[in-house]
mmCIF file of C-alpha atoms in Angstrom:
data_model
loop_
_atom_site.group_PDB
_atom_site.id
_atom_site.type_symbol
_atom_site.label_atom_id
_atom_site.label_comp_id
_atom_site.label_asym_id
_atom_site.label_seq_id
_atom_site.Cartn_x
_atom_site.Cartn_y
_atom_site.Cartn_z
ATOM 1 C CA MET A 1 -9.689 45.235 -20.574
ATOM 2 C CA LEU A 2 -12.355 46.060 -23.212
ATOM 3 C CA ILE A 3 -13.070 43.357 -25.792
ATOM 4 C CA VAL A 4 -15.507 43.669 -28.686
ATOM 5 C CA LYS A 5 -16.294 40.331 -30.290
ATOM 6 C CA ASP A 6 -18.020 39.815 -33.664
ATOM 7 C CA LEU A 7 -20.208 42.880 -33.208
ATOM 8 C CA SER A 8 -22.901 43.583 -35.806
ATOM 9 C CA VAL A 9 -25.452 46.382 -35.771
ATOM 10 C CA GLU A 10 -28.601 46.535 -37.868
ATOM 11 C CA ARG A 11 -31.026 49.449 -38.008
ATOM 12 C CA LEU A 12 -34.337 49.383 -39.859
ATOM 13 C CA ASN A 13 -33.283 46.084 -41.480
ATOM 14 C CA LYS A 14 -30.135 47.726 -42.843
ATOM 15 C CA LYS A 15 -26.719 46.431 -41.840
ATOM 16 C CA ILE A 16 -24.567 49.276 -40.503
ATOM 17 C CA PHE A 17 -21.520 47.052 -39.920
ATOM 18 C CA GLU A 18 -20.884 43.411 -39.141
ATOM 19 C CA ASN A 19 -18.383 41.144 -37.389
ATOM 20 C CA ILE A 20 -16.307 43.895 -35.827
ATOM 21 C CA SER A 21 -13.804 42.670 -33.281
ATOM 22 C CA LEU A 22 -11.315 44.740 -31.354
ATOM 23 C CA SER A 23 -9.623 44.841 -28.008
ATOM 24 C CA LEU A 24 -8.503 47.810 -25.981
ATOM 25 C CA THR A 25 -5.789 47.173 -23.415
ATOM 26 C CA PRO A 26 -4.009 49.715 -21.172
ATOM 27 C CA GLY A 27 -1.670 51.944 -23.158
ATOM 28 C CA ASN A 28 -3.421 51.226 -26.466
ATOM 29 C CA ILE A 29 -4.856 53.666 -29.005
ATOM 30 C CA THR A 30 -7.392 52.432 -31.558
ATOM 31 C CA ILE A 31 -8.567 54.540 -34.469
ATOM 32 C CA LEU A 32 -11.845 53.892 -36.301
ATOM 33 C CA LYS A 33 -11.564 55.142 -39.852
ATOM 34 C CA GLY A 34 -14.271 55.381 -42.440
ATOM 35 C CA LYS A 35 -16.334 57.619 -44.666
ATOM 36 C CA ASN A 36 -19.417 59.517 -43.495
ATOM 37 C CA GLY A 37 -22.181 57.070 -42.605
ATOM 38 C CA ALA A 38 -19.782 54.123 -42.314
ATOM 39 C CA GLY A 39 -20.983 53.492 -38.747
ATOM 40 C CA LYS A 40 -18.145 54.948 -36.626
ATOM 41 C CA THR A 41 -20.471 56.797 -34.229
ATOM 42 C CA THR A 42 -22.823 53.782 -34.147
ATOM 43 C CA LEU A 43 -19.927 51.510 -33.128
ATOM 44 C CA LEU A 44 -18.871 53.934 -30.373
ATOM 45 C CA LYS A 45 -22.468 54.113 -29.127
ATOM 46 C CA ALA A 46 -22.722 50.296 -29.195
ATOM 47 C CA ILE A 47 -19.552 50.120 -27.081
ATOM 48 C CA LEU A 48 -21.168 52.573 -24.654
ATOM 49 C CA ASN A 49 -24.246 50.293 -24.491
ATOM 50 C CA ILE A 50 -26.510 52.963 -25.970
ATOM 51 C CA ILE A 51 -27.239 51.002 -29.128
ATOM 52 C CA GLU A 52 -28.265 47.361 -28.897
ATOM 53 C CA PRO A 53 -26.110 45.210 -31.232
ATOM 54 C CA SER A 54 -27.944 42.683 -33.394
ATOM 55 C CA PHE A 55 -25.136 40.181 -32.892
ATOM 56 C CA GLY A 56 -21.921 39.835 -30.921
ATOM 57 C CA SER A 57 -20.851 40.780 -27.446
ATOM 58 C CA ILE A 58 -18.748 43.271 -25.519
ATOM 59 C CA TYR A 59 -16.699 42.402 -22.442
ATOM 60 C CA TRP A 60 -15.298 44.710 -19.802
ATOM 61 C CA LYS A 61 -12.686 43.330 -17.380
ATOM 62 C CA GLY A 62 -13.616 39.782 -18.374
ATOM 63 C CA LYS A 63 -17.353 40.167 -17.711
ATOM 64 C CA LEU A 64 -20.164 40.904 -20.133
ATOM 65 C CA LEU A 65 -20.419 44.697 -20.402
ATOM 66 C CA LYS A 66 -24.098 44.718 -19.429
ATOM 67 C CA LYS A 67 -23.277 42.932 -16.170
ATOM 68 C CA ASN A 68 -20.423 45.296 -15.408
ATOM 69 C CA LEU A 69 -21.880 48.465 -16.877
ATOM 70 C CA TYR A 70 -21.492 50.940 -14.034
ATOM 71 C CA ASP A 71 -17.880 49.907 -13.425
ATOM 72 C CA PHE A 72 -17.265 50.557 -17.125
ATOM 73 C CA TYR A 73 -19.006 53.936 -16.913
ATOM 74 C CA ASN A 74 -16.821 54.793 -13.886
ATOM 75 C CA ASN A 75 -13.782 54.273 -16.058
ATOM 76 C CA VAL A 76 -14.850 55.909 -19.312
ATOM 77 C CA THR A 77 -15.020 59.450 -20.655
ATOM 78 C CA TYR A 78 -16.936 60.087 -23.861
ATOM 79 C CA ILE A 79 -16.546 63.104 -26.100
ATOM 80 C CA PRO A 80 -19.356 63.364 -28.665
ATOM 81 C CA ASP A 81 -18.960 64.878 -32.122
ATOM 82 C CA THR A 82 -21.012 67.854 -30.898
ATOM 83 C CA THR A 83 -19.882 70.470 -28.368
ATOM 84 C CA SER A 84 -20.838 69.255 -24.921
ATOM 85 C CA SER A 85 -19.683 72.336 -23.004
ATOM 86 C CA LEU A 86 -22.546 74.606 -21.962
ATOM 87 C CA LYS A 87 -22.640 77.514 -24.413
ATOM 88 C CA LYS A 88 -24.507 79.940 -22.162
ATOM 89 C CA LEU A 89 -21.811 79.699 -19.475
ATOM 90 C CA THR A 90 -18.202 80.881 -19.321
ATOM 91 C CA ILE A 91 -15.204 78.543 -19.544
ATOM 92 C CA LYS A 92 -14.671 79.075 -15.802
ATOM 93 C CA ASP A 93 -18.271 78.011 -15.012
ATOM 94 C CA ASN A 94 -17.983 74.967 -17.257
ATOM 95 C CA VAL A 95 -14.741 73.923 -15.582
ATOM 96 C CA ASN A 96 -16.298 74.383 -12.110
ATOM 97 C CA ILE A 97 -19.341 72.319 -13.070
ATOM 98 C CA TRP A 98 -17.239 69.505 -14.562
ATOM 99 C CA LYS A 99 -14.883 69.465 -11.592
ATOM 100 C CA ARG A 100 -17.744 69.112 -9.126
ATOM 101 C CA PHE A 101 -20.161 66.978 -11.146
ATOM 102 C CA PHE A 102 -17.489 64.421 -12.092
ATOM 103 C CA ILE A 103 -16.024 64.586 -8.544
ATOM 104 C CA SER A 104 -12.580 65.172 -10.041
ATOM 105 C CA ASN A 105 -9.379 64.620 -8.081
ATOM 106 C CA ILE A 106 -7.518 67.056 -10.334
ATOM 107 C CA ASN A 107 -6.410 70.160 -8.440
ATOM 108 C CA ASN A 108 -6.704 73.780 -9.564
ATOM 109 C CA ALA A 109 -2.999 74.080 -10.428
ATOM 110 C CA GLN A 110 -3.295 71.125 -12.836
ATOM 111 C CA ILE A 111 -6.392 72.646 -14.429
ATOM 112 C CA GLU A 112 -4.642 75.994 -14.842
ATOM 113 C CA LYS A 113 -1.672 74.241 -16.437
ATOM 114 C CA ALA A 114 -3.991 72.393 -18.838
ATOM 115 C CA LEU A 115 -5.816 75.629 -19.697
ATOM 116 C CA LYS A 116 -2.474 77.266 -20.447
ATOM 117 C CA THR A 117 -1.340 74.334 -22.590
ATOM 118 C CA LEU A 118 -4.603 74.466 -24.542
ATOM 119 C CA LYS A 119 -4.189 78.260 -24.839
ATOM 120 C CA LEU A 120 -7.577 78.868 -23.236
ATOM 121 C CA ASP A 121 -6.324 80.639 -20.111
ATOM 122 C CA ASN A 122 -7.044 84.107 -21.535
ATOM 123 C CA TYR A 123 -10.702 83.301 -22.220
ATOM 124 C CA LEU A 124 -11.709 82.092 -18.747
ATOM 125 C CA ASN A 125 -14.525 84.622 -18.382
ATOM 126 C CA LYS A 126 -15.693 84.358 -21.975
ATOM 127 C CA LYS A 127 -18.945 82.555 -22.754
ATOM 128 C CA VAL A 128 -18.383 79.287 -24.612
ATOM 129 C CA GLY A 129 -20.952 80.335 -27.223
ATOM 130 C CA THR A 130 -18.637 83.165 -28.308
ATOM 131 C CA LEU A 131 -15.576 80.926 -28.827
ATOM 132 C CA SER A 132 -14.549 79.559 -32.215
ATOM 133 C CA PHE A 133 -15.360 75.919 -33.025
ATOM 134 C CA GLY A 134 -11.687 74.960 -32.683
ATOM 135 C CA GLU A 135 -11.494 76.550 -29.230
ATOM 136 C CA THR A 136 -14.648 74.778 -28.026
ATOM 137 C CA LYS A 137 -13.208 71.526 -29.345
ATOM 138 C CA LYS A 138 -10.070 72.143 -27.276
ATOM 139 C CA LEU A 139 -12.284 72.779 -24.250
ATOM 140 C CA GLU A 140 -13.628 69.250 -24.685
ATOM 141 C CA PHE A 141 -10.092 67.975 -24.145
ATOM 142 C CA LEU A 142 -10.027 69.807 -20.846
ATOM 143 C CA ARG A 143 -13.001 67.689 -19.751
ATOM 144 C CA LEU A 144 -10.944 64.568 -20.528
ATOM 145 C CA ILE A 145 -8.240 65.834 -18.198
ATOM 146 C CA ILE A 146 -10.720 66.861 -15.466
ATOM 147 C CA GLU A 147 -12.633 63.565 -15.527
ATOM 148 C CA ASN A 148 -9.289 61.732 -15.286
ATOM 149 C CA LYS A 149 -10.618 58.310 -16.333
ATOM 150 C CA ASN A 150 -8.759 55.381 -17.910
ATOM 151 C CA VAL A 151 -10.693 54.850 -21.124
ATOM 152 C CA TRP A 152 -11.330 57.682 -23.555
ATOM 153 C CA ILE A 153 -13.959 57.216 -26.249
ATOM 154 C CA LEU A 154 -13.806 60.119 -28.684
ATOM 155 C CA ASP A 155 -16.028 60.812 -31.668
ATOM 156 C CA GLU A 156 -14.228 62.861 -34.342
ATOM 157 C CA PRO A 157 -11.916 64.648 -31.869
ATOM 158 C CA LEU A 158 -9.670 66.036 -34.601
ATOM 159 C CA SER A 159 -12.261 67.787 -36.735
ATOM 160 C CA ASN A 160 -11.861 71.590 -36.958
ATOM 161 C CA LEU A 161 -8.480 71.573 -35.203
ATOM 162 C CA ASP A 162 -5.474 73.429 -36.606
ATOM 163 C CA GLU A 163 -1.995 71.865 -36.841
ATOM 164 C CA ASP A 164 -0.837 73.257 -33.476
ATOM 165 C CA SER A 165 -3.920 71.873 -31.747
ATOM 166 C CA ILE A 166 -3.440 68.463 -33.384
ATOM 167 C CA GLU A 167 0.112 68.448 -32.006
ATOM 168 C CA LEU A 168 -1.394 69.137 -28.564
ATOM 169 C CA VAL A 169 -3.834 66.254 -29.041
ATOM 170 C CA LYS A 170 -0.927 63.963 -29.957
ATOM 171 C CA GLN A 171 0.893 64.989 -26.785
ATOM 172 C CA THR A 172 -2.263 64.535 -24.661
ATOM 173 C CA PHE A 173 -2.808 61.038 -26.132
ATOM 174 C CA GLU A 174 0.813 60.060 -25.481
ATOM 175 C CA ASP A 175 0.648 61.307 -21.880
ATOM 176 C CA HIS A 176 -2.567 59.357 -21.297
ATOM 177 C CA CYS A 177 -1.127 56.146 -22.736
ATOM 178 C CA ALA A 178 2.012 56.569 -20.641
ATOM 179 C CA LYS A 179 -0.288 56.508 -17.590
ATOM 180 C CA GLU A 180 -1.714 53.137 -18.765
ATOM 181 C CA GLY A 181 -4.825 54.774 -20.195
ATOM 182 C CA SER A 182 -6.453 53.635 -23.427
ATOM 183 C CA ILE A 183 -8.144 55.540 -26.233
ATOM 184 C CA ILE A 184 -10.553 54.679 -29.006
ATOM 185 C CA PHE A 185 -11.388 57.464 -31.433
ATOM 186 C CA SER A 186 -13.033 57.907 -34.801
ATOM 187 C CA SER A 187 -11.662 60.015 -37.613
ATOM 188 C CA HIS A 188 -11.793 60.330 -41.390
ATOM 189 C CA GLN A 189 -8.013 60.273 -41.548
ATOM 190 C CA ASN A 190 -5.049 59.994 -39.229
ATOM 191 C CA PRO A 191 -2.824 63.083 -39.225
ATOM 192 C CA GLY A 192 0.194 61.233 -37.837
ATOM 193 C CA ILE A 193 -1.078 60.173 -34.414
ATOM 194 C CA TYR A 194 0.607 56.998 -33.192
ATOM 195 C CA VAL A 195 -2.027 54.248 -32.967
ATOM 196 C CA THR A 196 -1.718 50.619 -31.941
ATOM 197 C CA GLU A 197 -4.726 49.407 -33.929
ATOM 198 C CA GLU A 198 -6.411 50.810 -37.000
ATOM 199 C CA MET A 199 -9.888 49.696 -37.968
ATOM 200 C CA GLN A 200 -11.429 50.530 -41.319
ATOM 201 C CA LEU A 201 -15.231 50.577 -41.329
ATOM 202 C CA MET B 12 -21.978 59.960 -0.401
ATOM 203 C CA LYS B 13 -20.302 60.245 -3.816
ATOM 204 C CA PHE B 14 -23.671 59.693 -5.520
ATOM 205 C CA LEU B 15 -25.350 62.293 -3.299
ATOM 206 C CA ASN B 16 -22.627 64.798 -4.243
ATOM 207 C CA LYS B 17 -23.267 64.073 -7.908
ATOM 208 C CA ILE B 18 -26.970 64.849 -7.390
ATOM 209 C CA ILE B 19 -26.150 68.088 -5.557
ATOM 210 C CA PHE B 20 -23.802 69.189 -8.326
ATOM 211 C CA PHE B 21 -26.342 68.176 -10.987
ATOM 212 C CA TYR B 22 -28.634 70.791 -9.421
ATOM 213 C CA TYR B 23 -25.740 73.251 -9.202
ATOM 214 C CA ARG B 24 -25.383 72.786 -12.980
ATOM 215 C CA GLU B 25 -29.127 73.270 -13.493
ATOM 216 C CA TYR B 26 -29.061 76.371 -11.282
ATOM 217 C CA LYS B 27 -26.197 77.901 -13.278
ATOM 218 C CA LEU B 28 -27.965 77.126 -16.557
ATOM 219 C CA ASN B 29 -31.263 78.585 -15.396
ATOM 220 C CA ILE B 30 -29.664 81.711 -13.964
ATOM 221 C CA SER B 31 -27.811 82.307 -17.227
ATOM 222 C CA GLY B 32 -31.131 81.900 -19.055
ATOM 223 C CA ILE B 33 -33.220 83.848 -16.537
ATOM 224 C CA GLN B 34 -34.804 85.829 -19.374
ATOM 225 C CA ASP B 35 -36.698 82.643 -20.381
ATOM 226 C CA ILE B 36 -38.202 82.356 -16.882
ATOM 227 C CA LEU B 37 -39.082 86.066 -16.848
ATOM 228 C CA THR B 38 -40.678 85.794 -20.307
ATOM 229 C CA ASN B 39 -42.928 83.017 -18.987
ATOM 230 C CA ILE B 40 -43.983 85.135 -16.015
ATOM 231 C CA ILE B 41 -44.585 88.179 -18.236
ATOM 232 C CA PHE B 42 -46.678 86.019 -20.603
ATOM 233 C CA PHE B 43 -48.714 84.877 -17.588
ATOM 234 C CA PHE B 44 -49.428 88.425 -16.359
ATOM 235 C CA ILE B 45 -50.114 89.905 -19.816
ATOM 236 C CA SER B 46 -52.620 87.090 -20.414
ATOM 237 C CA ILE B 47 -54.317 87.936 -17.097
ATOM 238 C CA PHE B 48 -54.642 91.562 -18.223
ATOM 239 C CA ILE B 49 -56.086 90.462 -21.573
ATOM 240 C CA PHE B 50 -58.683 88.344 -19.740
ATOM 241 C CA ILE B 51 -59.574 91.250 -17.440
ATOM 242 C CA PHE B 52 -59.993 93.656 -20.382
ATOM 243 C CA SER B 53 -62.036 91.165 -22.396
ATOM 244 C CA ILE B 54 -64.378 90.263 -19.504
ATOM 245 C CA GLY B 55 -65.005 93.844 -18.441
ATOM 246 C CA PRO B 56 -64.919 95.704 -15.129
ATOM 247 C CA ASP B 57 -67.428 93.500 -13.274
ATOM 248 C CA LYS B 58 -65.533 92.471 -10.121
ATOM 249 C CA GLU B 59 -67.954 89.662 -9.248
ATOM 250 C CA THR B 60 -67.571 87.908 -12.631
ATOM 251 C CA ILE B 61 -63.800 88.213 -12.543
ATOM 252 C CA SER B 62 -63.715 86.914 -8.987
ATOM 253 C CA GLN B 63 -65.919 83.916 -9.877
ATOM 254 C CA ILE B 64 -63.884 82.738 -12.852
ATOM 255 C CA GLY B 65 -60.521 84.048 -11.593
ATOM 256 C CA VAL B 66 -59.223 80.714 -10.279
ATOM 257 C CA GLY B 67 -60.094 78.988 -13.558
ATOM 258 C CA ILE B 68 -58.234 81.716 -15.479
ATOM 259 C CA VAL B 69 -55.157 81.398 -13.241
ATOM 260 C CA TRP B 70 -55.039 77.625 -13.726
ATOM 261 C CA ALA B 71 -55.574 77.765 -17.503
ATOM 262 C CA LEU B 72 -52.827 80.386 -17.843
ATOM 263 C CA LEU B 73 -50.432 78.513 -15.572
ATOM 264 C CA LEU B 74 -50.896 75.486 -17.782
ATOM 265 C CA LEU B 75 -50.321 77.444 -20.989
ATOM 266 C CA SER B 76 -47.317 79.293 -19.553
ATOM 267 C CA SER B 77 -45.642 76.146 -18.282
ATOM 268 C CA THR B 78 -46.068 74.417 -21.664
ATOM 269 C CA LEU B 79 -44.018 77.266 -23.182
ATOM 270 C CA SER B 80 -40.959 75.995 -21.326
ATOM 271 C CA LEU B 81 -41.393 72.353 -22.304
ATOM 272 C CA ARG B 82 -39.287 72.640 -25.449
ATOM 273 C CA LYS B 83 -36.185 73.314 -23.331
ATOM 274 C CA PHE B 84 -36.851 70.417 -20.926
ATOM 275 C CA TYR B 85 -34.440 67.919 -22.554
ATOM 276 C CA GLN B 86 -33.738 69.474 -25.964
ATOM 277 C CA ASP B 87 -30.489 71.356 -25.196
ATOM 278 C CA ASP B 88 -28.917 68.500 -23.244
ATOM 279 C CA PHE B 89 -29.965 66.072 -25.962
ATOM 280 C CA GLU B 90 -28.499 68.120 -28.812
ATOM 281 C CA ASN B 91 -25.151 68.876 -27.177
ATOM 282 C CA GLY B 92 -24.615 65.307 -25.959
ATOM 283 C CA ASN B 93 -24.891 66.145 -22.264
ATOM 284 C CA LEU B 94 -27.757 63.707 -21.745
ATOM 285 C CA LEU B 95 -25.424 60.858 -22.653
ATOM 286 C CA ILE B 96 -22.567 62.310 -20.601
ATOM 287 C CA ILE B 97 -24.826 62.600 -17.519
ATOM 288 C CA HIS B 98 -25.917 58.990 -18.089
ATOM 289 C CA LEU B 99 -22.268 57.879 -18.300
ATOM 290 C CA ASN B 100 -21.645 59.635 -14.993
ATOM 291 C CA GLY B 101 -23.757 56.959 -13.311
ATOM 292 C CA PHE B 102 -27.348 58.193 -13.647
ATOM 293 C CA SER B 103 -29.894 55.879 -15.271
ATOM 294 C CA PHE B 104 -32.232 57.478 -17.808
ATOM 295 C CA GLY B 105 -35.171 57.076 -15.418
ATOM 296 C CA PHE B 106 -33.252 58.822 -12.661
ATOM 297 C CA ILE B 107 -32.275 61.642 -15.026
ATOM 298 C CA ALA B 108 -36.014 62.065 -15.739
ATOM 299 C CA ILE B 109 -36.754 62.384 -12.004
ATOM 300 C CA LEU B 110 -33.921 64.903 -11.491
ATOM 301 C CA LYS B 111 -34.976 66.955 -14.493
ATOM 302 C CA THR B 112 -38.618 66.933 -13.367
ATOM 303 C CA PHE B 113 -37.676 68.425 -9.990
ATOM 304 C CA SER B 114 -35.411 70.897 -11.759
ATOM 305 C CA HIS B 115 -38.340 72.008 -13.967
ATOM 306 C CA PHE B 116 -40.548 72.291 -10.891
ATOM 307 C CA LEU B 117 -37.946 74.373 -9.022
ATOM 308 C CA PHE B 118 -36.895 76.724 -11.796
ATOM 309 C CA VAL B 119 -40.118 77.055 -13.834
ATOM 310 C CA GLN B 120 -43.090 76.279 -11.594
ATOM 311 C CA VAL B 121 -41.894 77.793 -8.298
ATOM 312 C CA PRO B 122 -41.551 81.317 -9.814
ATOM 313 C CA PHE B 123 -45.233 80.996 -10.836
ATOM 314 C CA LEU B 124 -46.090 79.845 -7.331
ATOM 315 C CA LEU B 125 -44.381 82.943 -5.931
ATOM 316 C CA SER B 126 -46.245 85.235 -8.313
ATOM 317 C CA LEU B 127 -49.670 83.780 -7.375
ATOM 318 C CA PRO B 128 -50.493 86.432 -4.708
ATOM 319 C CA ILE B 129 -50.139 89.229 -7.312
ATOM 320 C CA ALA B 130 -52.330 87.281 -9.746
ATOM 321 C CA CYS B 131 -54.926 86.872 -6.961
ATOM 322 C CA ILE B 132 -54.996 90.652 -6.367
ATOM 323 C CA LEU B 133 -55.436 91.319 -10.101
ATOM 324 C CA LEU B 134 -58.275 88.794 -10.396
ATOM 325 C CA ASN B 135 -59.984 89.782 -7.146
ATOM 326 C CA ILE B 136 -59.602 86.291 -5.670
ATOM 327 C CA ALA B 137 -60.411 86.326 -1.943
ATOM 328 C CA ASN B 138 -57.438 86.137 0.443
ATOM 329 C CA ASP B 139 -58.838 83.077 2.227
ATOM 330 C CA LYS B 140 -58.723 81.145 -1.057
ATOM 331 C CA LEU B 141 -55.003 81.846 -1.548
ATOM 332 C CA LEU B 142 -53.950 79.016 0.763
ATOM 333 C CA TYR B 143 -56.102 76.530 -1.191
ATOM 334 C CA LEU B 144 -54.690 77.859 -4.449
ATOM 335 C CA PHE B 145 -51.126 77.396 -3.153
ATOM 336 C CA ALA B 146 -51.877 73.841 -2.022
ATOM 337 C CA SER B 147 -53.557 72.845 -5.282
ATOM 338 C CA PHE B 148 -50.898 74.520 -7.417
ATOM 339 C CA GLY B 149 -48.035 72.973 -5.381
ATOM 340 C CA ILE B 150 -49.332 69.475 -6.125
ATOM 341 C CA GLY B 151 -50.757 70.239 -9.575
ATOM 342 C CA SER B 152 -47.608 71.917 -10.889
ATOM 343 C CA LEU B 153 -45.400 68.972 -9.900
ATOM 344 C CA THR B 154 -47.862 66.740 -11.760
ATOM 345 C CA LEU B 155 -47.595 69.062 -14.780
ATOM 346 C CA SER B 156 -43.788 68.851 -14.594
ATOM 347 C CA CYS B 157 -44.006 65.027 -14.652
ATOM 348 C CA LEU B 158 -46.350 65.172 -17.669
ATOM 349 C CA GLY B 159 -44.012 67.723 -19.260
ATOM 350 C CA SER B 160 -41.075 65.363 -18.821
ATOM 351 C CA ILE B 161 -42.964 62.549 -20.574
ATOM 352 C CA SER B 162 -44.109 64.720 -23.473
ATOM 353 C CA SER B 163 -40.709 66.413 -23.937
ATOM 354 C CA SER B 164 -38.874 63.104 -23.985
ATOM 355 C CA MET B 165 -41.412 61.852 -26.548
ATOM 356 C CA ASN B 166 -40.752 64.997 -28.588
ATOM 357 C CA LEU B 167 -37.063 64.076 -28.874
ATOM 358 C CA MET B 168 -38.164 61.171 -31.052
ATOM 359 C CA ASN B 169 -40.519 63.384 -33.026
ATOM 360 C CA GLN B 170 -38.560 66.548 -33.755
ATOM 361 C CA ARG B 171 -40.957 67.726 -36.459
ATOM 362 C CA ASN B 172 -44.039 68.290 -34.355
ATOM 363 C CA PHE B 173 -43.379 70.073 -31.065
ATOM 364 C CA LEU B 174 -47.058 70.897 -30.537
ATOM 365 C CA LEU B 175 -47.922 67.215 -30.183
ATOM 366 C CA GLY B 176 -46.156 67.157 -26.796
ATOM 367 C CA SER B 177 -48.040 70.220 -25.599
ATOM 368 C CA VAL B 178 -51.336 68.648 -26.713
ATOM 369 C CA ILE B 179 -50.560 65.520 -24.691
ATOM 370 C CA VAL B 180 -49.823 67.616 -21.593
ATOM 371 C CA MET B 181 -53.056 69.567 -22.029
ATOM 372 C CA ILE B 182 -55.239 66.475 -22.446
ATOM 373 C CA PHE B 183 -53.820 64.778 -19.367
ATOM 374 C CA SER B 184 -53.932 67.955 -17.304
ATOM 375 C CA VAL B 185 -57.740 68.244 -17.605
ATOM 376 C CA PRO B 186 -58.384 66.144 -14.449
ATOM 377 C CA ILE B 187 -55.763 68.176 -12.557
ATOM 378 C CA ILE B 188 -57.536 71.424 -13.454
ATOM 379 C CA ILE B 189 -60.978 69.992 -12.568
ATOM 380 C CA PHE B 190 -59.865 68.913 -9.078
ATOM 381 C CA SER B 191 -57.642 71.954 -8.462
ATOM 382 C CA VAL B 192 -60.396 74.447 -9.263
ATOM 383 C CA GLY B 193 -62.808 72.235 -7.290
ATOM 384 C CA ILE B 194 -60.657 72.548 -4.160
ATOM 385 C CA ILE B 195 -61.074 76.307 -4.140
ATOM 386 C CA ASN B 196 -64.770 76.383 -4.940
ATOM 387 C CA MET B 197 -65.799 73.521 -2.633
ATOM 388 C CA GLU B 198 -63.904 74.260 0.566
ATOM 389 C CA GLU B 199 -65.761 71.678 2.659
ATOM 390 C CA ASN B 200 -64.403 68.881 0.415
ATOM 391 C CA PHE B 201 -60.810 70.126 0.682
ATOM 392 C CA ASN B 202 -59.329 66.923 2.143
ATOM 393 C CA SER B 203 -60.969 64.531 -0.294
ATOM 394 C CA LEU B 204 -60.087 66.627 -3.351
ATOM 395 C CA ILE B 205 -56.500 67.202 -2.242
ATOM 396 C CA ASN B 206 -56.167 63.434 -1.720
ATOM 397 C CA ILE B 207 -57.406 62.825 -5.271
ATOM 398 C CA LEU B 208 -54.906 65.393 -6.613
ATOM 399 C CA PHE B 209 -52.146 63.760 -4.589
ATOM 400 C CA GLY B 210 -53.197 60.364 -5.959
ATOM 401 C CA ILE B 211 -52.942 61.673 -9.534
ATOM 402 C CA LEU B 212 -49.489 63.063 -8.719
ATOM 403 C CA LEU B 213 -48.315 59.698 -7.368
ATOM 404 C CA ILE B 214 -49.577 57.851 -10.459
ATOM 405 C CA VAL B 215 -47.910 60.262 -12.895
ATOM 406 C CA PHE B 216 -44.756 60.408 -10.738
ATOM 407 C CA ALA B 217 -44.495 56.603 -10.846
ATOM 408 C CA ILE B 218 -45.020 56.443 -14.619
ATOM 409 C CA ASN B 219 -42.661 59.349 -15.411
ATOM 410 C CA PRO B 220 -39.227 57.686 -14.915
ATOM 411 C CA TRP B 221 -40.253 54.589 -16.917
ATOM 412 C CA ALA B 222 -41.883 56.440 -19.803
ATOM 413 C CA SER B 223 -39.386 59.338 -19.986
ATOM 414 C CA GLY B 224 -36.382 57.064 -19.402
ATOM 415 C CA LEU B 225 -37.417 54.769 -22.231
ATOM 416 C CA CYS B 226 -38.043 57.708 -24.589
ATOM 417 C CA LEU B 227 -34.631 59.217 -23.718
ATOM 418 C CA LYS B 228 -32.877 55.906 -24.373
ATOM 419 C CA LEU B 229 -34.704 55.380 -27.680
ATOM 420 C CA SER B 230 -34.048 58.930 -28.861
ATOM 421 C CA LEU B 231 -30.304 58.610 -28.124
ATOM 422 C CA GLU B 232 -30.283 55.237 -29.859
ATOM 423 C CA ASN B 233 -31.916 56.658 -32.977
ATOM 424 C CA ASN B 234 -30.020 59.961 -32.995
#
C-alpha cells in the first residue's frame, strides 16, 4: 500500500535521517521511535509530501506518491503534535465542522458512542480551550473516527495521556487494524501497544 | 459536488470561527471610528476642510484598520496544524489562499463596507459620493485582502517581525488609494479609474495564490 524506499532528508546541509525504508500494508501498525530532534516529525511530513526528501522515493498503491497524491490524501488522516481542534469553539461545534468538512459517513449515534467511550460526552458544550491537554488530545482521536480513513499518520499521539486513555488508544488502534486500516505513529516509547514494525530513528 | 460541499463547509468553519471571535471584528470597527473622531478633533470644526479631505481619511483609516487583522489571517491555522489538515482534505495551498482571501474580505472588509455610511455622515462626505466610495472600496478592499494574504503568508516564515508584512501591504496599497480617492474627486473619469482599479485587482488576484501558496508550503516545510 504505502512504501518508503531509501528515504533521506537534509535541511540546511544537515542530515536529519538517511536510508529509511518501511512499508505500511492494511492491518499494520508502525511505530517511529527516537529522541527529540531525531526526525520523527520530519519523516511523517516527508511521507505526507510536505517536505521534499533529498533522496529516495515514496510509493502509494504502486505509483509514485507525487503522481497519486490526491488519492493518498483521500485515504489519510493526520494528527499533528499540536491540538488541531478549534479552541474558541465547543466540542459540539468542532464535531459538526469535522463531520461536514470531511464529508463523513459516520452517523450521529456512532459519534455519540465514540464521545462516550472517550469520556467527552459530558463536555459537549464546553469550549475546547477550557479542556485539559489530555482531553483535547482525546478529542483528536474523535477526528480519526469521524474522518474514517484507512491510513492514520499520528505525531506523538500518546503524549499527555493517562493510563486509561492509553488503553482506549490501544483499543482504537486494534479496531482500526481489524477493519484493514493501517497506522504509523511516532512516540518516545511504546507503552505496550501491539505494533507490527518498530523503527528507531 | 463533493468538492463544492467541502468549500461550503470551509466557509461554515470560517463563519463559526469569526462569530466566536466577533470581538476582534468589533475592535477593528471601533478603532476605525475612534480614529475618525481623532481626525475630526485635530482638524477642527471647519466643515469644508473635513469634507474635502474626508475620503482620504476614510481610505487611510480603512487601510490601517484592515492591517490590524492581518496577524490572524493564517497564524492560528498554521500554529494548530489546521492549515496542513485542510491541505490534506484536498485543497492545494494556492486554493487555500483564495478561500482565505474571500473569507477575510467577507468577515473583515464587509463590516467596514457596511459602516461606510456612518463614516460619511461624520466626515460630511456628500451623499452623491457614497456610491463611488462603495464601488472603490468594494474593489479596493478585495485587493487589500489579496495583498494581506501575501504578506501574512510571508510572515509565517518570518515570525519575528510582524510589522514587515504590514509595511509591504501599505507600500503596495498606495496605487489603490490614489485611484480610489481619484474616483470620488474626479467623477467624470469614473469609468477609466474604476477600470484601472479593477485591473490592479486582477493582477494582485492572479499573483496571490502563487505567492501565498508557495509561502504557506515553505513555512510548513520549515516549521
